[in-house]
JSON list of C-alpha atoms in Angstrom, two decimals:
[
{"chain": "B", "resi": 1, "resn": "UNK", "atom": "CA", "xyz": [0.00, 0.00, 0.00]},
{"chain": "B", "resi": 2, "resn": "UNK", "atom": "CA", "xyz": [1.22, 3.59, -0.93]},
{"chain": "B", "resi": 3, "resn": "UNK", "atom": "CA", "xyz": [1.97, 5.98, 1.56]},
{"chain": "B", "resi": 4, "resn": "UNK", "atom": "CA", "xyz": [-0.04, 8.43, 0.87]},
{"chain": "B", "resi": 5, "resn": "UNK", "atom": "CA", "xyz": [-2.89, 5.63, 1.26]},
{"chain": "B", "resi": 6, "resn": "UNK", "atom": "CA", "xyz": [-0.96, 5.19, 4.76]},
{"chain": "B", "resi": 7, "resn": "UNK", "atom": "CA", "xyz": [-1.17, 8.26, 5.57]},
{"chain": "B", "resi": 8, "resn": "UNK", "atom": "CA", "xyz": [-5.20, 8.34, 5.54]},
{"chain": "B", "resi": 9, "resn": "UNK", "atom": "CA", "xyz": [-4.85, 5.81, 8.47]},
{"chain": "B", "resi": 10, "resn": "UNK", "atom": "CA", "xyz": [-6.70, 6.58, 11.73]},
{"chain": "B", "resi": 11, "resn": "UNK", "atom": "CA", "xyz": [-7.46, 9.99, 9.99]},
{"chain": "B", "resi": 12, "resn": "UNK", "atom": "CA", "xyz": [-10.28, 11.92, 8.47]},
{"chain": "B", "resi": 13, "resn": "UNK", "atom": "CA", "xyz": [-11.18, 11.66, 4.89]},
{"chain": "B", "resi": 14, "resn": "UNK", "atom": "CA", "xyz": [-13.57, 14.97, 3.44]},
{"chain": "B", "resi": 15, "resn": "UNK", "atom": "CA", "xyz": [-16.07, 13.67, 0.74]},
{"chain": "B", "resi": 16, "resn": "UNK", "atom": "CA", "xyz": [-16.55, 16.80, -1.78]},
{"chain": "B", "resi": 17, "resn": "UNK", "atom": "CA", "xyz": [-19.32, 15.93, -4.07]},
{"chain": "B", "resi": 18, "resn": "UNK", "atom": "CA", "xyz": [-21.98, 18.35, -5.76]},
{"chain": "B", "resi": 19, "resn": "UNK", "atom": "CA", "xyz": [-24.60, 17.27, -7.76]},
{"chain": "B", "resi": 20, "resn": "UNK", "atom": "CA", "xyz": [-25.66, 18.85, -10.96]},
{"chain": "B", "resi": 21, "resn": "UNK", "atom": "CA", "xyz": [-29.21, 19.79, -8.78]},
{"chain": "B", "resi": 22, "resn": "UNK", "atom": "CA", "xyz": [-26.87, 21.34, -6.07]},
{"chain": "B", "resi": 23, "resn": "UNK", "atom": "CA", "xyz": [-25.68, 25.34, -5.88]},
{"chain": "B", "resi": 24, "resn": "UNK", "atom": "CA", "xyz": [-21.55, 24.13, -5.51]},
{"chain": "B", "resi": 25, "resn": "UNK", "atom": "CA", "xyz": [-21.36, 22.16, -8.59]},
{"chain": "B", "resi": 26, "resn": "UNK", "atom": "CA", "xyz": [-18.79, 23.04, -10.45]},
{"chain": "B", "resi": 27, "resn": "UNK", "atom": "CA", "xyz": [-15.10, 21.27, -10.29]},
{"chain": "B", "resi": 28, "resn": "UNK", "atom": "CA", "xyz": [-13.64, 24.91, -9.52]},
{"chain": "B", "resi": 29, "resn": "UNK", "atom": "CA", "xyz": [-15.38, 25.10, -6.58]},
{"chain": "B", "resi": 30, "resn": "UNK", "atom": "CA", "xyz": [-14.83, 21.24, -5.24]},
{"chain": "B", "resi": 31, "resn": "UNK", "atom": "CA", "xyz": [-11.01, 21.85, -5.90]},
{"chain": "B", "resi": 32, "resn": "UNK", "atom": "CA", "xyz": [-11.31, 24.67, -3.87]},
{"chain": "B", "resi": 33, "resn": "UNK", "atom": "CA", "xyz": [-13.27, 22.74, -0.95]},
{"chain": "B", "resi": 34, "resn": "UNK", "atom": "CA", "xyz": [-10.28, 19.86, -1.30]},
{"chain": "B", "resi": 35, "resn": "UNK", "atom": "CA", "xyz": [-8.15, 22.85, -0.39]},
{"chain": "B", "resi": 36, "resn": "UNK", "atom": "CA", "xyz": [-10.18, 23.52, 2.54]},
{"chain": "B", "resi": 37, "resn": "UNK", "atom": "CA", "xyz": [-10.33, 20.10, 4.27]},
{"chain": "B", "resi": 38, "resn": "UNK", "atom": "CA", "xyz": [-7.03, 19.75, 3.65]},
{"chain": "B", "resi": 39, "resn": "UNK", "atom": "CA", "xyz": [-6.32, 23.14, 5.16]},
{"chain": "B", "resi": 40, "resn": "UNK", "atom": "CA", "xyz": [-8.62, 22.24, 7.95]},
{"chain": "B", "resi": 41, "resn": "UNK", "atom": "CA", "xyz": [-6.24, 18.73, 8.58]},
{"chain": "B", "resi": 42, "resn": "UNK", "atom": "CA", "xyz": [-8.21, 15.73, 5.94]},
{"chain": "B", "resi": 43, "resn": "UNK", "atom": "CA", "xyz": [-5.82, 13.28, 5.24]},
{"chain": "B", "resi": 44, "resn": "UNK", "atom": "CA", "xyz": [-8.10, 12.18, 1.83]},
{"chain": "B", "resi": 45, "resn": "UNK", "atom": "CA", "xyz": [-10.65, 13.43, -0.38]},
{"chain": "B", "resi": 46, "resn": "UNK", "atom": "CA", "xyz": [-13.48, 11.62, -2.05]},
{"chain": "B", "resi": 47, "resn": "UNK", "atom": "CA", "xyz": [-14.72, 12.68, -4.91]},
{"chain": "B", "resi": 48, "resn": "UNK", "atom": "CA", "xyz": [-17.37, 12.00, -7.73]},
{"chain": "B", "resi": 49, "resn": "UNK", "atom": "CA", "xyz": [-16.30, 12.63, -11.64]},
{"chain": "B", "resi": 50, "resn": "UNK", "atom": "CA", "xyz": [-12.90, 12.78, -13.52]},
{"chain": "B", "resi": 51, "resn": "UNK", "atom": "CA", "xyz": [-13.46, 16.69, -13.98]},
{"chain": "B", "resi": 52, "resn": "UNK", "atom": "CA", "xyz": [-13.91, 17.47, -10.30]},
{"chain": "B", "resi": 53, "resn": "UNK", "atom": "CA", "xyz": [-11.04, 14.87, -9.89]},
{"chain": "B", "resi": 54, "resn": "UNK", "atom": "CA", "xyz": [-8.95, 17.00, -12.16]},
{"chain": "B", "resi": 55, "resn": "UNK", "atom": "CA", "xyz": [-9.53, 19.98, -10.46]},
{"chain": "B", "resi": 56, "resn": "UNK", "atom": "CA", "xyz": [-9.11, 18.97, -6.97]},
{"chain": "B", "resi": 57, "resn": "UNK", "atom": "CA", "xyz": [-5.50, 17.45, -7.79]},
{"chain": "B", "resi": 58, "resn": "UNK", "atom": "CA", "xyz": [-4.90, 21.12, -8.94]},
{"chain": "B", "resi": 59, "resn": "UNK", "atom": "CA", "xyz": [-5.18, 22.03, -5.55]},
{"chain": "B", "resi": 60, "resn": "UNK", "atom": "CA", "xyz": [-4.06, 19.15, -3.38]},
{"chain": "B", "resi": 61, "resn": "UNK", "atom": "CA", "xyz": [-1.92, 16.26, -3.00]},
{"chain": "B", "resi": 62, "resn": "UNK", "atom": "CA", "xyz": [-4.12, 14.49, -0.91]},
{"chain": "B", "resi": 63, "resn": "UNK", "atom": "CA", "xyz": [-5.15, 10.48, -1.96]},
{"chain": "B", "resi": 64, "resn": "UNK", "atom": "CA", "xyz": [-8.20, 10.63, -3.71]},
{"chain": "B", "resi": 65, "resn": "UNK", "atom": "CA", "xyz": [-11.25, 7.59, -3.35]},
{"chain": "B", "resi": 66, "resn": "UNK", "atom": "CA", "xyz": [-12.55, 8.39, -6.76]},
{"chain": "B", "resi": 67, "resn": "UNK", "atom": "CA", "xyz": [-16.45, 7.74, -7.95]},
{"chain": "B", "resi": 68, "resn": "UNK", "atom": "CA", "xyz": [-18.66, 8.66, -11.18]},
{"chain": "B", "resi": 69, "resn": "UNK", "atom": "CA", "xyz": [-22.48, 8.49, -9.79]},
{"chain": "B", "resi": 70, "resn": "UNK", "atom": "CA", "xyz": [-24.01, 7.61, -13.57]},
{"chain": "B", "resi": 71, "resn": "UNK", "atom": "CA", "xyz": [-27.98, 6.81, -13.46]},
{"chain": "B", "resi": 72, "resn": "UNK", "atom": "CA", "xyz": [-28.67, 3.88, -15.80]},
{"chain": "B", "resi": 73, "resn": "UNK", "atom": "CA", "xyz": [-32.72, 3.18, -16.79]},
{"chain": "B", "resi": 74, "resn": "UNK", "atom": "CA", "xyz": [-32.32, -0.92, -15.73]},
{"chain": "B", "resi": 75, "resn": "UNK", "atom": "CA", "xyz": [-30.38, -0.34, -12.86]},
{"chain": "B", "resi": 76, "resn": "UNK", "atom": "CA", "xyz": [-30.34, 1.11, -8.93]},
{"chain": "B", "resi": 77, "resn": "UNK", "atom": "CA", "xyz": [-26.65, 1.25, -8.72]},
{"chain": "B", "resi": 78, "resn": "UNK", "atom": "CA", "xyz": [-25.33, 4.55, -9.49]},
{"chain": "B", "resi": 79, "resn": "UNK", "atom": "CA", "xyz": [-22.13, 4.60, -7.88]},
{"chain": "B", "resi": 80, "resn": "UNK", "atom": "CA", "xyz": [-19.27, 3.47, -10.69]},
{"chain": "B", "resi": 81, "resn": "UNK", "atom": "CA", "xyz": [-21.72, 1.50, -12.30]},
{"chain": "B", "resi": 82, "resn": "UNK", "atom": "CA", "xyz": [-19.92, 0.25, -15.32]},
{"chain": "B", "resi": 83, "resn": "UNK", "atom": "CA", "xyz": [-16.55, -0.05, -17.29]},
{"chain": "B", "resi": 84, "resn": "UNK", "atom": "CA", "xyz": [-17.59, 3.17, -18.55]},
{"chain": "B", "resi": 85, "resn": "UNK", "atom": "CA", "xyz": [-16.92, 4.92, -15.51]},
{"chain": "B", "resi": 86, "resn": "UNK", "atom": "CA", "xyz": [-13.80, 2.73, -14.31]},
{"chain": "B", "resi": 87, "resn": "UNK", "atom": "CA", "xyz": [-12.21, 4.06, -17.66]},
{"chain": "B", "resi": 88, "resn": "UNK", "atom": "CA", "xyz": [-12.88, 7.52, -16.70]},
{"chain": "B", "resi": 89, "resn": "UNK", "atom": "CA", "xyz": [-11.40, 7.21, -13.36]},
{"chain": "B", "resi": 90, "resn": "UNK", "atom": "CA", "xyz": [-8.67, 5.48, -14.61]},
{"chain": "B", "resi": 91, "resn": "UNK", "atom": "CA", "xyz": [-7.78, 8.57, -16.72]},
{"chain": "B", "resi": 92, "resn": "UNK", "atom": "CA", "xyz": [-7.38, 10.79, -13.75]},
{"chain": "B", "resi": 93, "resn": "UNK", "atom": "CA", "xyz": [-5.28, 7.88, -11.74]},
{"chain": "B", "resi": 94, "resn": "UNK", "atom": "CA", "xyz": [-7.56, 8.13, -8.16]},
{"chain": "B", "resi": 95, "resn": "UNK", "atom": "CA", "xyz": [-5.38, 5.66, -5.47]},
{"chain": "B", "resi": 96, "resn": "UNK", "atom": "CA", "xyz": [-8.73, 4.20, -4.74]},
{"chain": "B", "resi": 97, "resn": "UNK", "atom": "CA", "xyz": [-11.98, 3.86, -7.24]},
{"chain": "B", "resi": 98, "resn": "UNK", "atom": "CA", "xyz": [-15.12, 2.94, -4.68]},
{"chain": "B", "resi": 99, "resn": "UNK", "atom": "CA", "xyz": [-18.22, 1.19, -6.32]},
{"chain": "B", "resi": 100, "resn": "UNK", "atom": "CA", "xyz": [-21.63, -0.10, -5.60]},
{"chain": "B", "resi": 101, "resn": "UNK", "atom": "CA", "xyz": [-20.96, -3.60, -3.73]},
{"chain": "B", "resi": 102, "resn": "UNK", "atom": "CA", "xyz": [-24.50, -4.04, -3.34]},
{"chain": "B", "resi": 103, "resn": "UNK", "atom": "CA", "xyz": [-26.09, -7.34, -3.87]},
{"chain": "B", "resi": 104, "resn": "UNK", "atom": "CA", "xyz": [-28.26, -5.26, -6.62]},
{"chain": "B", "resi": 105, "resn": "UNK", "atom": "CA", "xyz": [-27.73, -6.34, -10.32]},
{"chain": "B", "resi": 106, "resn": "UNK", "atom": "CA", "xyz": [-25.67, -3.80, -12.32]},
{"chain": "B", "resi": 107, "resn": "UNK", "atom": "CA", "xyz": [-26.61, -2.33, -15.78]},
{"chain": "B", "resi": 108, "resn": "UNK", "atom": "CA", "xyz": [-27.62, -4.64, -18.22]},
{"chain": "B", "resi": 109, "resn": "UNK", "atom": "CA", "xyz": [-27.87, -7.32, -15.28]},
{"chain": "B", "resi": 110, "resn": "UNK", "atom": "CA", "xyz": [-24.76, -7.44, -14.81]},
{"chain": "B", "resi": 111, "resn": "UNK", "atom": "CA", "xyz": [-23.81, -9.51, -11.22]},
{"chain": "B", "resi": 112, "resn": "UNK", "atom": "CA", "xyz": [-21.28, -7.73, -8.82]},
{"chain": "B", "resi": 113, "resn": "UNK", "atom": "CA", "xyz": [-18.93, -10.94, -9.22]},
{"chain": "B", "resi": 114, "resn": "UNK", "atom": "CA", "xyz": [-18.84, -10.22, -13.40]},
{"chain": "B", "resi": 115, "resn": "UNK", "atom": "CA", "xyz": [-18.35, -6.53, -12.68]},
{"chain": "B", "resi": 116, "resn": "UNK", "atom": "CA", "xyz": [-15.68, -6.83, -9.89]},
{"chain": "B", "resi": 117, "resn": "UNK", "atom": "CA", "xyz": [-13.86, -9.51, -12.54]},
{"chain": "B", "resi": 118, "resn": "UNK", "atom": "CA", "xyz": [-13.95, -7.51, -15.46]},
{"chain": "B", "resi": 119, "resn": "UNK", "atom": "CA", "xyz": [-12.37, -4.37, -13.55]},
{"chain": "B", "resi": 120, "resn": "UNK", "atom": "CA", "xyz": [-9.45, -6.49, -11.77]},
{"chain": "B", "resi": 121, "resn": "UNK", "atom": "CA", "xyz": [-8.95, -8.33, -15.81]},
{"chain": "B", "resi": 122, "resn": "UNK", "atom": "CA", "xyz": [-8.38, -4.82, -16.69]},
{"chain": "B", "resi": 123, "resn": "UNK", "atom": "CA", "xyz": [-6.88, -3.13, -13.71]},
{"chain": "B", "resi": 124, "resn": "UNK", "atom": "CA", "xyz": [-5.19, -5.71, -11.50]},
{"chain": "B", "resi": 125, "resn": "UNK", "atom": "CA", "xyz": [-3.04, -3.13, -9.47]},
{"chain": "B", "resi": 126, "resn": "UNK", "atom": "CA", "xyz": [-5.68, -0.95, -8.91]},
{"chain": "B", "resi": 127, "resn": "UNK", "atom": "CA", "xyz": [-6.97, -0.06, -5.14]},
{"chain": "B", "resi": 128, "resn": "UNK", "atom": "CA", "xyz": [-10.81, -0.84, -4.98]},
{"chain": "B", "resi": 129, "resn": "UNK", "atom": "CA", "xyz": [-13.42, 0.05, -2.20]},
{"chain": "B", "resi": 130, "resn": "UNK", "atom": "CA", "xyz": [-16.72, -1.63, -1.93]},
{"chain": "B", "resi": 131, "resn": "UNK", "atom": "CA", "xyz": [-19.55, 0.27, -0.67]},
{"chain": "B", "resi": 132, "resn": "UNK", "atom": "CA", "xyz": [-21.89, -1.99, 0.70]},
{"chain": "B", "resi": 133, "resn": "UNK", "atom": "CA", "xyz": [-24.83, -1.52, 2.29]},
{"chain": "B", "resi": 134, "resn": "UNK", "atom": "CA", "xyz": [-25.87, -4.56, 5.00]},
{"chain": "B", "resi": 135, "resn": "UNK", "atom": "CA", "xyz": [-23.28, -7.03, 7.18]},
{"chain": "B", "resi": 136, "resn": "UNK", "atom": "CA", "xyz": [-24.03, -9.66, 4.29]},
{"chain": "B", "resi": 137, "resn": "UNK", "atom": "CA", "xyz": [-22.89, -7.52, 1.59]},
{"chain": "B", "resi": 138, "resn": "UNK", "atom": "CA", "xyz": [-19.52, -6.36, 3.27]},
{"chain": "B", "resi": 139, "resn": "UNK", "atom": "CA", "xyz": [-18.79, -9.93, 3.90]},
{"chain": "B", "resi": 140, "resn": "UNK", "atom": "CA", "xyz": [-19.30, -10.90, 0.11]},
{"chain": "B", "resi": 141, "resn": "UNK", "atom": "CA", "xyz": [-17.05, -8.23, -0.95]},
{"chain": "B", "resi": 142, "resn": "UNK", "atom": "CA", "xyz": [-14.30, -9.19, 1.40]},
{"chain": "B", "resi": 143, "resn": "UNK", "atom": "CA", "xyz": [-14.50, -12.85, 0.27]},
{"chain": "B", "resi": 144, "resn": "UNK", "atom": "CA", "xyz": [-14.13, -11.70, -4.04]},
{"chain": "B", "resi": 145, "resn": "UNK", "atom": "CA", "xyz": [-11.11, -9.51, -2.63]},
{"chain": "B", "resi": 146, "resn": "UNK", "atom": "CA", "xyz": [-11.96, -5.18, -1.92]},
{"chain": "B", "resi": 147, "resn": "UNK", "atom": "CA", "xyz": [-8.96, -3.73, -0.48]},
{"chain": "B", "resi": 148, "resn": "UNK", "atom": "CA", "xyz": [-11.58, -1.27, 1.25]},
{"chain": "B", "resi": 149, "resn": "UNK", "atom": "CA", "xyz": [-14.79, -2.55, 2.90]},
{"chain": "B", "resi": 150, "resn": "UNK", "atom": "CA", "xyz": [-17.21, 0.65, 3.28]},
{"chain": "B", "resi": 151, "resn": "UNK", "atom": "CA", "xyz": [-20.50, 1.23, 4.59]},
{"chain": "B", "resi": 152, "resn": "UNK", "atom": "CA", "xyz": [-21.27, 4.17, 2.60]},
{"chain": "B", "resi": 153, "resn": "UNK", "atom": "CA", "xyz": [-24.60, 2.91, 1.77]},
{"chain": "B", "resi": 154, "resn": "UNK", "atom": "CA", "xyz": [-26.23, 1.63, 4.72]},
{"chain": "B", "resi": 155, "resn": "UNK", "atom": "CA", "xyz": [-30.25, 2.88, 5.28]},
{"chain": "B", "resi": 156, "resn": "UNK", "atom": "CA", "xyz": [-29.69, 3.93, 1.23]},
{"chain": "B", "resi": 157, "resn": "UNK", "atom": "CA", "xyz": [-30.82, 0.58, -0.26]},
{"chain": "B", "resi": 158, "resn": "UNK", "atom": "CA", "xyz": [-33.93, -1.21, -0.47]},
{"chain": "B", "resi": 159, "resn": "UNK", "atom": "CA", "xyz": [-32.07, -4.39, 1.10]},
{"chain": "B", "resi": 160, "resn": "UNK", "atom": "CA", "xyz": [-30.69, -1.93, 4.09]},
{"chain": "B", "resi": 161, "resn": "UNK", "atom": "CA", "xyz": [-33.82, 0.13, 4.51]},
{"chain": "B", "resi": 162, "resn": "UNK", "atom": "CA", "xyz": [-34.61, 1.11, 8.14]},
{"chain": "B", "resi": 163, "resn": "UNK", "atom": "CA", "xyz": [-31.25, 0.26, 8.97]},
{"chain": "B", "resi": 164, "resn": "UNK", "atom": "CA", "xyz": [-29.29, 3.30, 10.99]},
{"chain": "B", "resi": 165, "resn": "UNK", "atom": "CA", "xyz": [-25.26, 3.35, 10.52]},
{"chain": "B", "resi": 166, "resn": "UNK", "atom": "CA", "xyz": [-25.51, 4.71, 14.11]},
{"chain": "B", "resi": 167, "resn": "UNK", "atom": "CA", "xyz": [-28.18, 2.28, 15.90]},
{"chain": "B", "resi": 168, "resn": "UNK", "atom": "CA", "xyz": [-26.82, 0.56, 19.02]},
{"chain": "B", "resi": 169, "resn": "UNK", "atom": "CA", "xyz": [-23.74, 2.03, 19.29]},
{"chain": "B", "resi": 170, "resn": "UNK", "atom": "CA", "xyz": [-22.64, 1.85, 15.60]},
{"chain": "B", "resi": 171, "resn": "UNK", "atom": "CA", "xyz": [-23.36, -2.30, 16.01]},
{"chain": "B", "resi": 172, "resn": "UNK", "atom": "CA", "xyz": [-23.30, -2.88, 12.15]},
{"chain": "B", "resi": 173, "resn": "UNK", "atom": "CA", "xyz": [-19.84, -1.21, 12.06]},
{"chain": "B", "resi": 174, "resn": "UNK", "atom": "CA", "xyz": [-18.63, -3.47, 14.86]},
{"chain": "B", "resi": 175, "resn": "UNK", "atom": "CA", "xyz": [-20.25, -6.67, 13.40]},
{"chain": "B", "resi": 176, "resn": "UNK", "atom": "CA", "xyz": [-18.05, -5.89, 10.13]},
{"chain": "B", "resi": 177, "resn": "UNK", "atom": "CA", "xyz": [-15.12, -5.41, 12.04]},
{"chain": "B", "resi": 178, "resn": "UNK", "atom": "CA", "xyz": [-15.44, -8.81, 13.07]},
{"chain": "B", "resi": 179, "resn": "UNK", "atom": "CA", "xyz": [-16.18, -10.35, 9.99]},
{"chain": "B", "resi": 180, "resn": "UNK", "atom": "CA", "xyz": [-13.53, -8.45, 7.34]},
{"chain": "B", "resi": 181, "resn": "UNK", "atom": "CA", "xyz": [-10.22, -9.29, 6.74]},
{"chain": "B", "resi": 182, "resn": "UNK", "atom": "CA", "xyz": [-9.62, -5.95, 5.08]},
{"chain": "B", "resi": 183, "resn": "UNK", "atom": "CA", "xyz": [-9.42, -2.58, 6.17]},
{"chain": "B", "resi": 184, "resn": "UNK", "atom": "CA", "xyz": [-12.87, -0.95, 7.03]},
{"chain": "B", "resi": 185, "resn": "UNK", "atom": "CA", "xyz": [-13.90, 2.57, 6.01]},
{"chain": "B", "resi": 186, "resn": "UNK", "atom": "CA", "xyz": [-16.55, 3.92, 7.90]},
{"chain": "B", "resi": 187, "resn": "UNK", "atom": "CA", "xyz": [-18.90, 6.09, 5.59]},
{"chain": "B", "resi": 188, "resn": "UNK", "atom": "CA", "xyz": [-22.46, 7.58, 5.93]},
{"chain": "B", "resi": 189, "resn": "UNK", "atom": "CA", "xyz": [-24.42, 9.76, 8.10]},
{"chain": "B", "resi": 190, "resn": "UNK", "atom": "CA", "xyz": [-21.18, 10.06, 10.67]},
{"chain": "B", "resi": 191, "resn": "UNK", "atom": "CA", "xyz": [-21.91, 13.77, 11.14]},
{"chain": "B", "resi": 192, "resn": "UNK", "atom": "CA", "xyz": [-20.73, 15.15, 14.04]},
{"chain": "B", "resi": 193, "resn": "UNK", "atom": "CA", "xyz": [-17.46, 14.86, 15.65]},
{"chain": "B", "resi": 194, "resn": "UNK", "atom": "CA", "xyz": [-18.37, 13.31, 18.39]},
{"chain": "B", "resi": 195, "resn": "UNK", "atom": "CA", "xyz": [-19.21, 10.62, 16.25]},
{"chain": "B", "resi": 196, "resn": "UNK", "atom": "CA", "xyz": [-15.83, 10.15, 13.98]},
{"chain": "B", "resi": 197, "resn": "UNK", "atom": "CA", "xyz": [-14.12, 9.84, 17.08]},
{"chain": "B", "resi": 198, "resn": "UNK", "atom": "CA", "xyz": [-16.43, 6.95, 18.57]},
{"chain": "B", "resi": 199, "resn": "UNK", "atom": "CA", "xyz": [-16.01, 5.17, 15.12]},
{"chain": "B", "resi": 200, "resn": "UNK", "atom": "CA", "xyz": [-12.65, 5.75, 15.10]},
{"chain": "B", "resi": 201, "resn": "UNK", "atom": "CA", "xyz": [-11.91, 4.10, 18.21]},
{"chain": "B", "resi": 202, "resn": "UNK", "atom": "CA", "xyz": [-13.80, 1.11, 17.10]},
{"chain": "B", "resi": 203, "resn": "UNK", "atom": "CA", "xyz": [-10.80, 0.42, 14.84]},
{"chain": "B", "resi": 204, "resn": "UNK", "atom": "CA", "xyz": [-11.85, 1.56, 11.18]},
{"chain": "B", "resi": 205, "resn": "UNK", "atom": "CA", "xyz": [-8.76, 2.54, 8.63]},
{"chain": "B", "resi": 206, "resn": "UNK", "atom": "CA", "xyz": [-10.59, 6.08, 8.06]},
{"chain": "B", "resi": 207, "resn": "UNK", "atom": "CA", "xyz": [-13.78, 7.94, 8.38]},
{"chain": "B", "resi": 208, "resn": "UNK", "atom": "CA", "xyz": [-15.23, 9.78, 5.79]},
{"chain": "B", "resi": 209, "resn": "UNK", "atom": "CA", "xyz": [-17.73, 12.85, 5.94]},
{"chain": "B", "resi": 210, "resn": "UNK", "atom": "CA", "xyz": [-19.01, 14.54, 3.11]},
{"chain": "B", "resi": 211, "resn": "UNK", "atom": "CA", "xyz": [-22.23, 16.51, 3.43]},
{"chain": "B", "resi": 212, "resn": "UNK", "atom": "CA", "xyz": [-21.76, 18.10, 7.54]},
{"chain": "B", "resi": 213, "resn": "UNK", "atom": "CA", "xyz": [-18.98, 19.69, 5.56]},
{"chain": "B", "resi": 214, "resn": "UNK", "atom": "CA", "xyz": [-19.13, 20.22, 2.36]},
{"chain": "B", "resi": 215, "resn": "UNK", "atom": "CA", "xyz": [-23.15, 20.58, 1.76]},
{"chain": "B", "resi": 216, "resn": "UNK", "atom": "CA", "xyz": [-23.80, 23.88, 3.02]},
{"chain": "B", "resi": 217, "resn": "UNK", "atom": "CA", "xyz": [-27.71, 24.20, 1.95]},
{"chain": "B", "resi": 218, "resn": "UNK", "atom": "CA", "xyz": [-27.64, 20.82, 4.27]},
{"chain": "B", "resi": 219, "resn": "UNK", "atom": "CA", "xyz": [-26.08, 22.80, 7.38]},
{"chain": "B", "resi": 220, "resn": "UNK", "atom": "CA", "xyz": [-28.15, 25.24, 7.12]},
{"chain": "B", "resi": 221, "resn": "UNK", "atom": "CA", "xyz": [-31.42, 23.41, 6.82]},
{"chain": "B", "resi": 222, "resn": "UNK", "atom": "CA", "xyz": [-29.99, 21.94, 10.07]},
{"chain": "B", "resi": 223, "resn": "UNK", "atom": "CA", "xyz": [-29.94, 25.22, 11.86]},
{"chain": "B", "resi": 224, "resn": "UNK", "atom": "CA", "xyz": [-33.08, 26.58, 10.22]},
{"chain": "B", "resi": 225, "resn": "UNK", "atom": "CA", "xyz": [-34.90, 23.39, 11.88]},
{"chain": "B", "resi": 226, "resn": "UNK", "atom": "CA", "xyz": [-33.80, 24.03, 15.39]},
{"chain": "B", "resi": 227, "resn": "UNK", "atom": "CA", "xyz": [-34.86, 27.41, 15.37]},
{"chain": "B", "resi": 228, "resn": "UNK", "atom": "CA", "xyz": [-38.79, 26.01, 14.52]},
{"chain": "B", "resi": 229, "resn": "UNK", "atom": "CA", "xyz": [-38.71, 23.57, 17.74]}
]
């Protein structure tokens, strides 16, 4: 493993993502917010297209977890669906590409086994994080071989709904923990502080936050709801 992939060890990775929908899309902008986390101490940046990518290794030289959220019409996964969007990471050299490790069936019905085969055929050096959504589906991607085993998509799923990252003292993070023989990155709805550090100490490789810092319509909304309590 590289060192700056060491380096992200025990430390906070900054997820800067915005949505065509959202008021901060534009690449300028997320290189600029790259330059902020890592101003503000990130040790890693996750981030969603090749053009933000770009951008944001403009600004830093932090490791980058790199994604392309697509929409396909015959699929639910959205998160580096396809070879289409491996070869555009691949362009812009990410150390890690994440995808959907759900037990959902790619585009074109396409199983996660076929998909995670044709991208290590292609890429066999390649770092690769699986975000997964239940216990079961962590454990299936650490059997076919993820050097990263993420929850990223826990209560998101049809086959996780209900489900709470946080419920019980983080217990689905814990049960993974027990379960994986690779290194764990703890992902979704960890948005306070408080709470990084109580994952932390369970033993994940990194925690990543994305919208308690980088979503500002999201932090306000936040504020603007306490004040009508």
């Amino acid at each position: 493993m590289n060192k700056g992939i060491e380096q992200m060890k025990g430390r906070l990775i900054v997820s800067c993502q915005a949505l065509p929908e959202e008021p901060l899309h534009s690449s300028y902008i997320m290189g600029r917010m790259a330059a902020a986390a890592k101003e503000g101490g990130a040790a890693g940046i996750r981030a969603n297209t090749k053009e933000d990518i770009t951008e944001i290794k403009k600004n830093v030289d932090l490791p980058i977890i790199g994604i392309v959220k697509r929409d396909y019409a015959d699929s639910e996964v959205y998160i580096t669906p396809t070879m289409r969007e491996i070869e555009e990471l691949m362009a812009v050299g990410p150390e890690i590409i994440a995808l959907d490790a759900t037990s959902s069936l790619r585009p074109q019905g396409k199983t996660l086994e076929e998909f995670y085969q044709e991208v290590r055929s292609a890429y066999p050096s390649q770092l690769l994080m699986a975000d997964c959504s239940t216990v079961e589906e962590a454990l299936h991607a650490d059997r076919m071989g993820f050097d990263f085993i993420g929850t990223t998509l826990v209560g998101y799923t049809k086959q996780s709904q209900g489900l709470k990252i946080e419920s019980d003292d983080f217990a689905i993070i814990k049960e993974i923990m027990r379960s994986v023989s690779h290194e764990v990155i703890a992902e979704g709805n960890i948005n306070t502080p408080e709470k990084v550090r109580r994952v932390m100490d369970l033993g994940v490789y990194s925690v990543v936050v994305g919208s308690a810092i980088t979503r500002p319509q999201i932090i306000t909304k936040q504020f603007v709801e306490a004040l009508k309590k």
